[in-house]
Amino acid sequence: MKGKMNAMILEAAGQPLVYKQVNVPIPTDVQLQIKVIACGICRTDLHIIDGELNEPKLPLIPGHQVIGRVKMSGKKVTGFKTDDIVGIPWLGYTCGECKFCLSGRENVCDRALFTGYTINGGYAEYMVADARFCFLMPKEYQEAGASPLLCAGLIGFRSYRMIGANAHNIGIYGFGAAAHIITQVAKVQGKQIFAFTRAGDAESQSFALKMGASWAGNNDATPPEKLDAAIIFAPAGELVPKALKDTDKTGQVICGGIHMSNIPSFSYNLLWGERSLQSVANLTREDGLAFLKQLQKSPVETQTTHFKLHQANEALNLLRSGKITGAAVLVME
């Protein structure tokens, strides 16, 4: 399709997105043209818009949790046909040549491009994406509510897979989009989830219990049992020493966000006992395929609040202030 489309544009960091008409993008030989069904709103979008991730392509169409319908394919594309429902994630391109790509670590490719950050994303009626980085979506996950699976789900799953198989008591700090998805996966596998939220956030704590957490409390609370592992989704560096304190010897603390405030200094005894601290960076295509396969074994239900495209700034403000339960989604059709 050619012509004009509506999109939300980031013209400068720290400024609201601008709702305007732009040209519908035309795919290259290796791209798909996709009519966007829905695009989930991610905390990473806030980091980009607020200038905390400071190397975006400008002007930029944000958004990297996309469910859409294939409308046109480049002449070198295979494996997709018109009207297929696809998912488009954060990872949009890798070089395939560097030491990271050649060793199965394309998530840290030095020349990687990222949807909604260094290439245009899904806050629009149409977008293009490299077909090699798109996923055919299972029949059960082709609606707007599935869009958070493309980042919140994938990054949550990659973070969760970092944890040793023997870990039983798992703490999750920051109970939002990623946490409510991976909690459902963990519960099917017999894990016990301890959810930590902002102080006094009774709504999020109640939501965590509803999603399957065994316990929920404030970030500064002591869990009723020592943790075998912890995942920090909240972008708050002060939670790192707290999570280490809550974790038993040999435990793991996984930082699942792309941005975090400064981590305060802490005494070595919090790390001693063979505890470990690790970050999670981006995702690989293998993560996506493994996650979609996992969903066949342990289906999840996403909790979403829907907004129209022109309401993106309103939705972002609600997310910024912690007033979104689950995930916010922009719906185009």
Coordinates of C-alpha atoms in Angstrom, one line a residue, residues 83-305:
D83 CA -2.6 -11.5 5.7
D84 CA -0.3 -13.6 8.0
I85 CA -0.4 -12.2 11.5
V86 CA 3.1 -11.4 12.7
G87 CA 4.8 -10.1 15.8
I88 CA 7.6 -7.5 15.7
P89 CA 9.9 -7.3 18.7
W90 CA 12.6 -4.9 19.9
L91 CA 15.5 -6.6 18.0
G92 CA 15.1 -5.4 14.4
Y93 CA 18.4 -6.2 12.8
T94 CA 21.8 -7.7 13.5
C95 CA 24.9 -7.9 11.3
G96 CA 25.4 -11.7 11.4
E97 CA 29.2 -11.3 11.2
C98 CA 30.5 -10.1 14.5
K99 CA 31.8 -12.4 17.2
F100 CA 28.6 -12.1 19.2
C101 CA 26.3 -13.0 16.2
L102 CA 28.5 -15.9 15.3
S103 CA 28.4 -17.3 18.8
G104 CA 24.6 -17.2 19.3
R105 CA 24.7 -13.8 21.2
E106 CA 23.1 -11.6 18.6
N107 CA 21.3 -9.7 21.4
V108 CA 24.6 -7.8 22.0
C109 CA 25.6 -7.3 18.3
D110 CA 27.5 -4.1 18.0
R111 CA 25.6 -3.1 14.9
A112 CA 22.2 -4.1 16.0
L113 CA 19.1 -1.9 15.2
F114 CA 16.1 -1.7 17.5
T115 CA 12.5 -1.3 16.6
G116 CA 11.0 2.0 17.9
Y117 CA 14.5 3.3 18.8
T118 CA 16.9 3.3 15.9
I119 CA 14.3 2.2 13.3
N120 CA 10.7 3.3 13.1
G121 CA 8.2 1.2 15.1
G122 CA 4.6 0.5 15.7
Y123 CA 3.0 3.7 17.0
A124 CA 1.5 4.0 13.5
E125 CA -1.1 2.5 11.2
Y126 CA 1.6 0.8 9.0
M127 CA 5.3 -0.1 9.5
V128 CA 8.0 -2.1 7.8
A129 CA 10.2 -4.7 9.4
D130 CA 13.0 -7.0 8.4
A131 CA 11.2 -10.3 7.8
R132 CA 14.1 -12.3 9.4
F133 CA 13.2 -10.7 12.7
C134 CA 9.5 -11.2 12.6
F135 CA 7.5 -14.0 14.2
L136 CA 4.5 -15.8 12.9
M137 CA 2.0 -15.6 15.8
P138 CA 0.1 -18.7 17.0
K139 CA -3.6 -18.6 16.4
E140 CA -4.3 -18.1 20.1
Y141 CA -2.1 -14.9 20.2
Q142 CA -3.1 -12.8 17.2
E143 CA -5.3 -10.2 18.9
A144 CA -4.3 -6.8 20.4
G145 CA -4.0 -8.3 23.9
A146 CA -1.0 -10.4 22.7
S147 CA 1.2 -7.4 21.8
P148 CA 2.9 -7.2 25.3
L149 CA 4.3 -10.7 24.7
L150 CA 6.6 -9.2 22.1
C151 CA 8.8 -7.4 24.7
A152 CA 7.4 -7.7 28.2
G153 CA 6.9 -11.4 27.6
L154 CA 10.2 -12.0 25.7
I155 CA 12.4 -10.0 28.1
G156 CA 10.6 -11.6 31.1
F157 CA 11.2 -15.0 29.6
R158 CA 14.9 -14.3 28.8
S159 CA 15.4 -13.1 32.4
Y160 CA 13.6 -16.1 33.8
R161 CA 15.7 -18.5 31.7
M162 CA 18.8 -17.0 33.3
I163 CA 17.7 -18.5 36.6
G164 CA 18.9 -22.0 37.5
A165 CA 16.3 -24.8 37.1
N166 CA 16.5 -25.7 40.8
A167 CA 15.4 -22.2 42.0
H168 CA 12.0 -22.5 43.7
N169 CA 11.5 -19.2 45.6
I170 CA 11.7 -16.4 43.0
G171 CA 11.3 -12.7 43.9
I172 CA 10.1 -10.2 41.3
Y173 CA 10.7 -6.5 41.9
G174 CA 8.4 -4.3 40.0
F175 CA 5.1 -6.0 39.2
G176 CA 4.0 -4.7 35.8
A177 CA 3.7 -6.0 32.2
A178 CA 6.7 -8.4 32.2
A179 CA 6.1 -9.7 35.8
H180 CA 2.5 -10.6 35.3
I181 CA 3.3 -12.6 32.2
I182 CA 6.3 -14.5 33.5
T183 CA 4.6 -15.2 36.9
Q184 CA 2.0 -17.3 35.0
V185 CA 4.7 -19.3 33.2
A186 CA 6.6 -19.8 36.5
K187 CA 3.5 -21.0 38.4
V188 CA 2.9 -23.7 35.8
Q189 CA 6.4 -25.0 36.5
G190 CA 5.7 -25.2 40.2
K191 CA 7.7 -22.1 41.3
Q192 CA 6.8 -19.8 44.2
I193 CA 6.7 -16.1 43.3
F194 CA 7.3 -13.3 45.8
A195 CA 6.2 -9.9 44.4
F196 CA 7.6 -6.6 45.4
T197 CA 6.0 -3.3 44.5
R198 CA 6.2 0.4 45.3
A199 CA 5.4 1.2 49.0
G200 CA 1.6 1.3 49.5
D201 CA 0.7 0.1 46.0
A202 CA -2.1 -2.2 47.2
E203 CA -3.6 -2.4 43.7
S204 CA -0.4 -3.9 42.2
Q205 CA 0.0 -6.2 45.2
S206 CA -3.5 -7.5 44.8
F207 CA -2.9 -7.9 41.1
A208 CA 0.2 -9.9 41.8
L209 CA -1.7 -12.3 44.0
K210 CA -4.4 -12.6 41.4
M211 CA -1.8 -13.6 38.8
G212 CA -0.4 -16.3 41.0
A213 CA 2.1 -14.8 43.4
S214 CA 2.3 -16.6 46.7
W215 CA 3.2 -13.3 48.6
A216 CA 3.2 -9.6 47.7
G217 CA 4.6 -6.7 49.7
N218 CA 6.4 -3.4 49.6
N219 CA 9.9 -3.2 48.0
D220 CA 11.4 -2.6 51.5
A221 CA 9.6 -5.6 53.1
T222 CA 11.4 -8.8 54.0
P223 CA 9.9 -11.8 52.3
P224 CA 8.6 -14.6 54.5
E225 CA 11.2 -17.0 53.0
K226 CA 14.7 -16.6 51.6
L227 CA 14.8 -16.3 47.8
D228 CA 16.7 -18.6 45.5
A229 CA 16.7 -16.0 42.8
A230 CA 15.3 -12.6 42.0
I231 CA 14.4 -10.6 38.9
I232 CA 14.4 -6.8 39.0
F233 CA 12.1 -5.3 36.4
A234 CA 11.7 -1.9 38.1
P235 CA 14.3 0.6 36.8
A236 CA 15.5 1.4 40.4
G237 CA 19.1 0.8 41.2
E238 CA 18.5 0.8 44.9
L239 CA 16.7 -2.5 44.6
V240 CA 19.9 -4.3 43.7
P241 CA 21.4 -4.4 47.2
K242 CA 17.9 -5.1 48.6
A243 CA 17.4 -8.1 46.3
L244 CA 20.9 -9.4 47.2
K245 CA 19.9 -9.1 50.9
D246 CA 16.7 -11.1 50.3
T247 CA 18.5 -13.8 48.3
D248 CA 20.0 -16.9 49.9
K249 CA 23.6 -18.1 49.4
T250 CA 24.3 -19.1 45.8
G251 CA 21.2 -17.1 44.7
Q252 CA 21.0 -15.1 41.5
V253 CA 19.8 -11.5 41.0
I254 CA 18.8 -10.7 37.4
C255 CA 18.4 -7.1 36.2
G256 CA 15.8 -7.3 33.4
G257 CA 15.6 -3.7 32.3
I258 CA 17.4 -1.8 29.6
H259 CA 17.9 1.2 31.9
M260 CA 18.3 1.5 35.6
S261 CA 19.1 4.4 38.0
N262 CA 22.5 4.3 39.7
I263 CA 23.2 1.4 41.9
P264 CA 24.3 2.5 45.4
S265 CA 27.4 1.0 46.9
F266 CA 26.9 -2.0 49.1
S267 CA 29.0 -4.2 51.4
Y268 CA 30.6 -7.3 49.9
N269 CA 28.8 -9.6 52.4
L270 CA 25.6 -9.1 50.3
L271 CA 27.4 -10.7 47.3
W272 CA 29.5 -13.2 49.2
G273 CA 28.2 -16.8 49.5
E274 CA 28.5 -17.2 45.7
R275 CA 25.5 -15.0 45.0
S276 CA 25.6 -13.5 41.4
L277 CA 24.4 -10.4 39.7
Q278 CA 23.6 -10.3 36.0
S279 CA 22.0 -8.0 33.5
V280 CA 19.8 -9.0 30.6
A281 CA 20.3 -7.3 27.3
N282 CA 17.7 -7.3 24.5
L283 CA 16.7 -10.7 23.1
T284 CA 17.7 -13.2 20.4
R285 CA 15.4 -14.6 17.7
E286 CA 15.9 -18.0 19.5
D287 CA 14.4 -16.4 22.6
G288 CA 11.3 -15.5 20.6
L289 CA 10.9 -19.0 19.1
A290 CA 11.4 -20.7 22.5
F291 CA 8.9 -18.3 24.2
L292 CA 6.2 -19.0 21.6
K293 CA 6.8 -22.7 22.0
Q294 CA 6.6 -22.3 25.8
L295 CA 3.2 -20.6 25.4
Q296 CA 1.9 -23.8 23.9
K297 CA 2.7 -25.6 27.1
S298 CA 1.8 -22.9 29.6
P299 CA -0.7 -20.4 28.0
V300 CA -0.9 -16.9 29.6
E301 CA -3.5 -14.2 29.7
T302 CA -2.3 -10.6 29.5
Q303 CA -4.0 -7.9 31.5
T304 CA -4.2 -4.9 29.1
T305 CA -5.8 -1.4 29.0

